[in-house]
Coordinates of N, CA and C in Angstrom, one line a residue:
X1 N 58.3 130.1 80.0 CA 57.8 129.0 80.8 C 56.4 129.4 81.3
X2 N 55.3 128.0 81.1 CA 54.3 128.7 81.8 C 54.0 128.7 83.0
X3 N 53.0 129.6 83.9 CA 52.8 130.2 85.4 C 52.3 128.5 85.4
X4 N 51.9 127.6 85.0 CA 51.7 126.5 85.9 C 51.6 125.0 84.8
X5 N 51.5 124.2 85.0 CA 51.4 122.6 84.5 C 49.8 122.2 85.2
X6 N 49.3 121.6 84.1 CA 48.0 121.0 85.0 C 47.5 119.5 84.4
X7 N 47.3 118.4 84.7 CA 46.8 117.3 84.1 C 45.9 116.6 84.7
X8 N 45.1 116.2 84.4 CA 43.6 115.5 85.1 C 43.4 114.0 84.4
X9 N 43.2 113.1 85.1 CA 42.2 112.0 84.4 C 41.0 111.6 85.3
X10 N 40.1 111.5 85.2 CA 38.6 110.6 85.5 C 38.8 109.0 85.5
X11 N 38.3 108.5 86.8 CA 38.5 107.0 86.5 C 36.8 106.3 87.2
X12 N 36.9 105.6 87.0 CA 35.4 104.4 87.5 C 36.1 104.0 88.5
X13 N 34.9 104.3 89.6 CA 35.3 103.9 91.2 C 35.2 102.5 91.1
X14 N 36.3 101.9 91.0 CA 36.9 100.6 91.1 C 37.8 100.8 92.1
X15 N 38.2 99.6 92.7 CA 39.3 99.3 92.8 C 41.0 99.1 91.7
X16 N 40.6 99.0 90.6 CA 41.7 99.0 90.0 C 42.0 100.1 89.5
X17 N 40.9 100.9 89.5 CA 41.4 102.4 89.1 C 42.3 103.1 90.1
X18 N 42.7 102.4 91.6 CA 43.9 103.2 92.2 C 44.7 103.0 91.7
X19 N 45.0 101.8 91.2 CA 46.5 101.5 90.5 C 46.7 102.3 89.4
X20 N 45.5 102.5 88.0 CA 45.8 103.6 87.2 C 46.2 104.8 87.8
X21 N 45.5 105.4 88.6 CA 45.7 107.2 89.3 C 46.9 106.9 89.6
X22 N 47.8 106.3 90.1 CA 48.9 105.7 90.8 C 49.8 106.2 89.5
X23 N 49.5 105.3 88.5 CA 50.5 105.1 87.3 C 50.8 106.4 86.5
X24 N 49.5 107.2 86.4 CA 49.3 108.4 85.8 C 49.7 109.5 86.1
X25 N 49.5 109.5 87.8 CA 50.5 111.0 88.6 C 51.9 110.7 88.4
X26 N 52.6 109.3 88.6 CA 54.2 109.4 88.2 C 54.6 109.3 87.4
X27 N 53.5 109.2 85.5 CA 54.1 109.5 84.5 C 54.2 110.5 84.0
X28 N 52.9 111.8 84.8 CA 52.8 113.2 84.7 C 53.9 113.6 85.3
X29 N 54.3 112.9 86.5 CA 55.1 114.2 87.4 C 56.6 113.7 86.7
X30 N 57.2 112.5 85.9 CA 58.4 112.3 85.4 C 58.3 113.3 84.0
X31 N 57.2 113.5 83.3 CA 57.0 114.6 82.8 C 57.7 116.2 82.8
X32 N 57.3 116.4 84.3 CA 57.3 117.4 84.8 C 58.6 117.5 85.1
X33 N 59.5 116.6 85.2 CA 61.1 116.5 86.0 C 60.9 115.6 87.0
X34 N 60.3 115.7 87.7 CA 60.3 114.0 88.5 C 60.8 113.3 88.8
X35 N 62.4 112.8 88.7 CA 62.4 111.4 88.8 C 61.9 110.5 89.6
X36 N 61.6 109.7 89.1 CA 60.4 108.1 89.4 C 61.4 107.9 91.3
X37 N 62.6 107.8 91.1 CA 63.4 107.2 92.3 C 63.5 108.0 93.6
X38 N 62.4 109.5 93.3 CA 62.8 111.0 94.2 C 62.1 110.5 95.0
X39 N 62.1 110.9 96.5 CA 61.6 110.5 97.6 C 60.2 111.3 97.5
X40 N 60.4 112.7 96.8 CA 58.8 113.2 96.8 C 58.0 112.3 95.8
X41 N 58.8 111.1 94.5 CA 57.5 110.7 93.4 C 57.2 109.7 94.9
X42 N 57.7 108.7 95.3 CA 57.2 107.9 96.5 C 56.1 108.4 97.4
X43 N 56.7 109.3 97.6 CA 55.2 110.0 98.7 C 54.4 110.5 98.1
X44 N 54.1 111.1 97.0 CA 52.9 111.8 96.0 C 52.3 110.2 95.9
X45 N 53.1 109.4 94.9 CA 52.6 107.9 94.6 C 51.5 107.3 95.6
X46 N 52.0 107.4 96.9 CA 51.3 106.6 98.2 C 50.2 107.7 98.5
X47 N 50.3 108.8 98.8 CA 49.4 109.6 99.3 C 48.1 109.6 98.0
X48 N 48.6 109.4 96.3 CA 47.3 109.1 95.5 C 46.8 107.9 95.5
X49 N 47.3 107.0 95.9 CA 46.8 105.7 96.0 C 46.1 105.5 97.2
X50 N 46.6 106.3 98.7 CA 45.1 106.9 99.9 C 44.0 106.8 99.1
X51 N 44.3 108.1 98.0 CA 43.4 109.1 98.3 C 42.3 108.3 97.5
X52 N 43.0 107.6 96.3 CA 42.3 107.1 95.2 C 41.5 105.6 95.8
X53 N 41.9 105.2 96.7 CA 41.3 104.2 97.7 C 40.2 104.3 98.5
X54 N 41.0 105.7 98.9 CA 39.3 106.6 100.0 C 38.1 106.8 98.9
X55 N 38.5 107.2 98.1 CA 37.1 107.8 96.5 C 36.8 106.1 96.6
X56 N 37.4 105.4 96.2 CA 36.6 104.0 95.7 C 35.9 103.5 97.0
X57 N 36.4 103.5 97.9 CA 35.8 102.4 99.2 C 34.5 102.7 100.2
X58 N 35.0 104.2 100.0 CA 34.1 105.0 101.1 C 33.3 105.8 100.5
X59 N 32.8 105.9 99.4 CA 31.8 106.4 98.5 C 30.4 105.5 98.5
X60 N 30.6 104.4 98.8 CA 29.5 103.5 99.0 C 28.7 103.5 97.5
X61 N 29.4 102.9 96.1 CA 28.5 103.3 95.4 C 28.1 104.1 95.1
X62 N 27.9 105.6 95.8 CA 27.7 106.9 95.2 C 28.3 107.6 94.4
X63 N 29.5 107.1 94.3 CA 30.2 108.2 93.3 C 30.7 107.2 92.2
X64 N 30.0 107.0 91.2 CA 30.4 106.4 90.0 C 31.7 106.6 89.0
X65 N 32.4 107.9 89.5 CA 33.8 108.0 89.2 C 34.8 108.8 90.2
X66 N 35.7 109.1 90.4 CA 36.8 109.8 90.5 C 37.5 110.8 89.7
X67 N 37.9 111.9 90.0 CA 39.0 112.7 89.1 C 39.9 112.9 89.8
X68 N 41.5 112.5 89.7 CA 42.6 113.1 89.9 C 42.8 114.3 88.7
X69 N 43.6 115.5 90.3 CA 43.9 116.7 89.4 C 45.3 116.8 90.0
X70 N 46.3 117.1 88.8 CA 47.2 117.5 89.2 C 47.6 118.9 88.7
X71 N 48.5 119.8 89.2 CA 48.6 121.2 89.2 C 50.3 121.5 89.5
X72 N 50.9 121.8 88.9 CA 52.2 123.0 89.3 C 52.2 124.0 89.4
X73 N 52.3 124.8 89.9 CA 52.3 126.4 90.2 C 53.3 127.0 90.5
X74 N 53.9 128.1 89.2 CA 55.2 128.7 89.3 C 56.1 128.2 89.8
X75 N 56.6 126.6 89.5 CA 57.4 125.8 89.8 C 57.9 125.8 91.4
X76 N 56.8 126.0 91.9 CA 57.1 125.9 93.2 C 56.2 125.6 94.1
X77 N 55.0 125.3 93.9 CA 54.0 124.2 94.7 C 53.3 123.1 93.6
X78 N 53.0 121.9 94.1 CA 52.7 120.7 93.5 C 51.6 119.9 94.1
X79 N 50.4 120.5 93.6 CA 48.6 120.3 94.1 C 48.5 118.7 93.6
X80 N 47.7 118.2 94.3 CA 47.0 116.8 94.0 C 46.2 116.7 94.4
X81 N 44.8 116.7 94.2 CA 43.4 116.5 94.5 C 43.0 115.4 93.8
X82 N 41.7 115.0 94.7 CA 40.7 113.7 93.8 C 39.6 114.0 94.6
X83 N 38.8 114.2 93.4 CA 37.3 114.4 94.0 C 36.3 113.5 93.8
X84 N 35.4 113.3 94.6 CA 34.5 112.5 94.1 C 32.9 112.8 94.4
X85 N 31.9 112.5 94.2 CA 30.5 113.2 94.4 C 29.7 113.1 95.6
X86 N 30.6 111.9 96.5 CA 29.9 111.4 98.1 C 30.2 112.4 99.1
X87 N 28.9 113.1 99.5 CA 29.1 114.2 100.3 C 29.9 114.2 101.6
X88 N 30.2 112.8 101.8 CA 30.9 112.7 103.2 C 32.3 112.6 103.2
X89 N 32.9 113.4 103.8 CA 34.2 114.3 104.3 C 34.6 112.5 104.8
X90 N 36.1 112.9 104.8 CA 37.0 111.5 105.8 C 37.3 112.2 107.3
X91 N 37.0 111.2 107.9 CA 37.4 111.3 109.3 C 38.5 110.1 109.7
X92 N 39.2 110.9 110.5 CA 40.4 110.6 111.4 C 40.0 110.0 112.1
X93 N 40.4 108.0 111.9 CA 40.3 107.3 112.5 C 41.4 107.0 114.1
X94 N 41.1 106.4 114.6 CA 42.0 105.9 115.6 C 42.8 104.5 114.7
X95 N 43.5 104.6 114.6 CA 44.6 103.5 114.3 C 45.2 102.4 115.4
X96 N 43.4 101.5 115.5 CA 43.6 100.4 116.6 C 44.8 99.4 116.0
X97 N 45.5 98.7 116.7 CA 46.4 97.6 116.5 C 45.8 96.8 115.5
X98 N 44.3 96.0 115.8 CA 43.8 95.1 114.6 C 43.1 95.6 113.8
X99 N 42.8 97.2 113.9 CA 42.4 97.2 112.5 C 43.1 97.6 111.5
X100 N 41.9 96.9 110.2 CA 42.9 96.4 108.9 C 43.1 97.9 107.9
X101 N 42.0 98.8 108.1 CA 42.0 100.2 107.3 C 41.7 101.0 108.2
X102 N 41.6 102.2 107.9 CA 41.5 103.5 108.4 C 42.6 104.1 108.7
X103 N 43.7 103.8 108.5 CA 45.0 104.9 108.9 C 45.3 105.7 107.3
X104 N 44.6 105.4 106.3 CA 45.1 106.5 105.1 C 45.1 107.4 105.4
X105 N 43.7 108.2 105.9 CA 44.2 109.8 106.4 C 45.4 110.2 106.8
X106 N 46.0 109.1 108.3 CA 46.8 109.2 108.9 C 48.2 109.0 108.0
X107 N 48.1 108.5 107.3 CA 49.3 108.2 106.7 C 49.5 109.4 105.7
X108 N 48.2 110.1 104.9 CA 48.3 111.2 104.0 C 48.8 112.2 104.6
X109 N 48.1 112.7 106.0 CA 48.7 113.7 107.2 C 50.4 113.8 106.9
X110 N 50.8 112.5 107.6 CA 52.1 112.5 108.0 C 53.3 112.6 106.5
X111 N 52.6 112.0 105.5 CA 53.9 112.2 104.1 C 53.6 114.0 104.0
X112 N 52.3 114.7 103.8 CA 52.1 115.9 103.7 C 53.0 116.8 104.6
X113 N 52.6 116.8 106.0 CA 53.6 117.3 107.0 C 55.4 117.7 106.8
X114 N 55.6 116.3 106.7 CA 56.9 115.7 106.5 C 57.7 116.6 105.3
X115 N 56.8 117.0 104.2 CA 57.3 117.4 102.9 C 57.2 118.6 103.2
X116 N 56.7 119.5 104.3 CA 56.2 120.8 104.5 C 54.9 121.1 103.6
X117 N 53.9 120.4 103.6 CA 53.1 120.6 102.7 C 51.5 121.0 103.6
X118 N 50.7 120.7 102.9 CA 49.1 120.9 103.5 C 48.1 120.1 103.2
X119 N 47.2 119.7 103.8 CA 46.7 119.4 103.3 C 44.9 119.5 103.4
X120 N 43.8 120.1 102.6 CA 42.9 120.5 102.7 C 41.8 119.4 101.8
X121 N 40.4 120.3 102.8 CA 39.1 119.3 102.0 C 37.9 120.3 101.8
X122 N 38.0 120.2 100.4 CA 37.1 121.7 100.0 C 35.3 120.6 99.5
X123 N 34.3 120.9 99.9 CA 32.9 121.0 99.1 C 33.2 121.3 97.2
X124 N 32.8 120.5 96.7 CA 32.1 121.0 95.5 C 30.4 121.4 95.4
X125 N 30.9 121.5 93.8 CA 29.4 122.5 93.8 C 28.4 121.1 93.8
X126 N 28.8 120.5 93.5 CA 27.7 118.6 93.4 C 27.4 118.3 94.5
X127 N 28.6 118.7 95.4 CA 27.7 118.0 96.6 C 28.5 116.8 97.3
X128 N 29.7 116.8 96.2 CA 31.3 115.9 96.6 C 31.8 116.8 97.3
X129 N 33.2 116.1 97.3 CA 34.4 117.0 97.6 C 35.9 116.8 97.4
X130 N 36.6 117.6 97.2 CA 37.9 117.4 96.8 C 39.1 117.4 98.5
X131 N 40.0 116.8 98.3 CA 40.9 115.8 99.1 C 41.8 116.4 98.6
X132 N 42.9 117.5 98.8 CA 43.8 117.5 98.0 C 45.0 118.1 99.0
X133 N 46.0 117.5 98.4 CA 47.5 118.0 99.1 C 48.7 119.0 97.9
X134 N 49.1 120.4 98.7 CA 49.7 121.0 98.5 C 51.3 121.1 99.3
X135 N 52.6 120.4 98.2 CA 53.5 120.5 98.1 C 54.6 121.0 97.7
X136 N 55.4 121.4 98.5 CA 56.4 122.3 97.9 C 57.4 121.6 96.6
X137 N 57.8 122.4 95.5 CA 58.2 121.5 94.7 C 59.7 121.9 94.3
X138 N 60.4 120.8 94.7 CA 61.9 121.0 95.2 C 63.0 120.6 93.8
X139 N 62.0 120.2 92.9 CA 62.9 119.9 91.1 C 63.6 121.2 90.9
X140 N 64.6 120.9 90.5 CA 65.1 121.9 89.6 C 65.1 121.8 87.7
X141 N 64.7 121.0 87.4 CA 64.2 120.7 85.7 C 63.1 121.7 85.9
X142 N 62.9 122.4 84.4 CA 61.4 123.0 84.1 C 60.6 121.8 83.7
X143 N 59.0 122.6 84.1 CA 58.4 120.8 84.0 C 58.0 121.6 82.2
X144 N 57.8 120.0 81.6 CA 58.1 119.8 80.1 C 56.3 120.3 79.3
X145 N 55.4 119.6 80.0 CA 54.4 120.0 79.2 C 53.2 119.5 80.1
X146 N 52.2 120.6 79.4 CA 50.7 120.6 80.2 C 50.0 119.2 79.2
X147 N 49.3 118.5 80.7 CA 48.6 117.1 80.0 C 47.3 117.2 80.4
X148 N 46.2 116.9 79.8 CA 44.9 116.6 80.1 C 44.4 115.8 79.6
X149 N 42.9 114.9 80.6 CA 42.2 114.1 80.1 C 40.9 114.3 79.7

């Protein structure tokens, strides 16, 4: 078995590229052993579609794509990053009653927590940054095969 699984795709900051990154992490992670119906594919699902929302919306035009990365490690933690090239970090909104966005952080926080997981925001060397959550990985299937884009 190997020390880890890793699969990536690149998308164009659209809006409909959340729905791809969406579609791609839960056919990598049913890959991996996953099933689609596990409470962790739900929470990975929602927390990439945050994350893949925050890259498109709040990039202002600056970041002409996105990369989701996914990672297994020694079948026992399960990384998800998306990076993109807009040097500004997400801030932790207040989640007013009428407003319509800003609670994804808040929502990424709370599935991360919940799962016993982490979640970090590292600089790249461009001048983006990567968004990524580390989760413990509770499958017992070996995962099946390394995917890249």
């Amino acid at each position: 078995m190997a020390d880890h699984q890793e699969a990536s795709v690149t998308l164009p900051s659209d809006p409909a590229s959340v729905a791809a990154a969406r579609r791609y992490v839960a056919e990598v992670l049913g890959e991996w052993g996953l099933p689609d119906d596990a409470e962790t594919a739900d929470s990975v699902r929602l927390i990439v579609s945050e994350l893949a929302t925050n890259a498109v919306q709040h990039t202002f035009g600056q970041s002409p794509t996105f990369t989701v990365d996914i990672r297994l490690e020694r079948q026992e933690w399960l990384r998800v990053g998306v990076t993109d090239s807009h040097p500004r970090w997400p801030k932790r909104l207040p989640a007013a009653v009428q407003q319509d966005n800003g609670r994804g952080m808040v929502i990424i926080r709370w599935l991360t927590a919940e799962a016993g997981g982490r979640l970090s925001v590292t600089p790249t060397e461009d001048g983006g940054k990567t968004v990524s959550i580390a989760l413990p990985w509770t499958v017992g299937a070996p995962a099946a095969t390394a995917r890249g884009c």
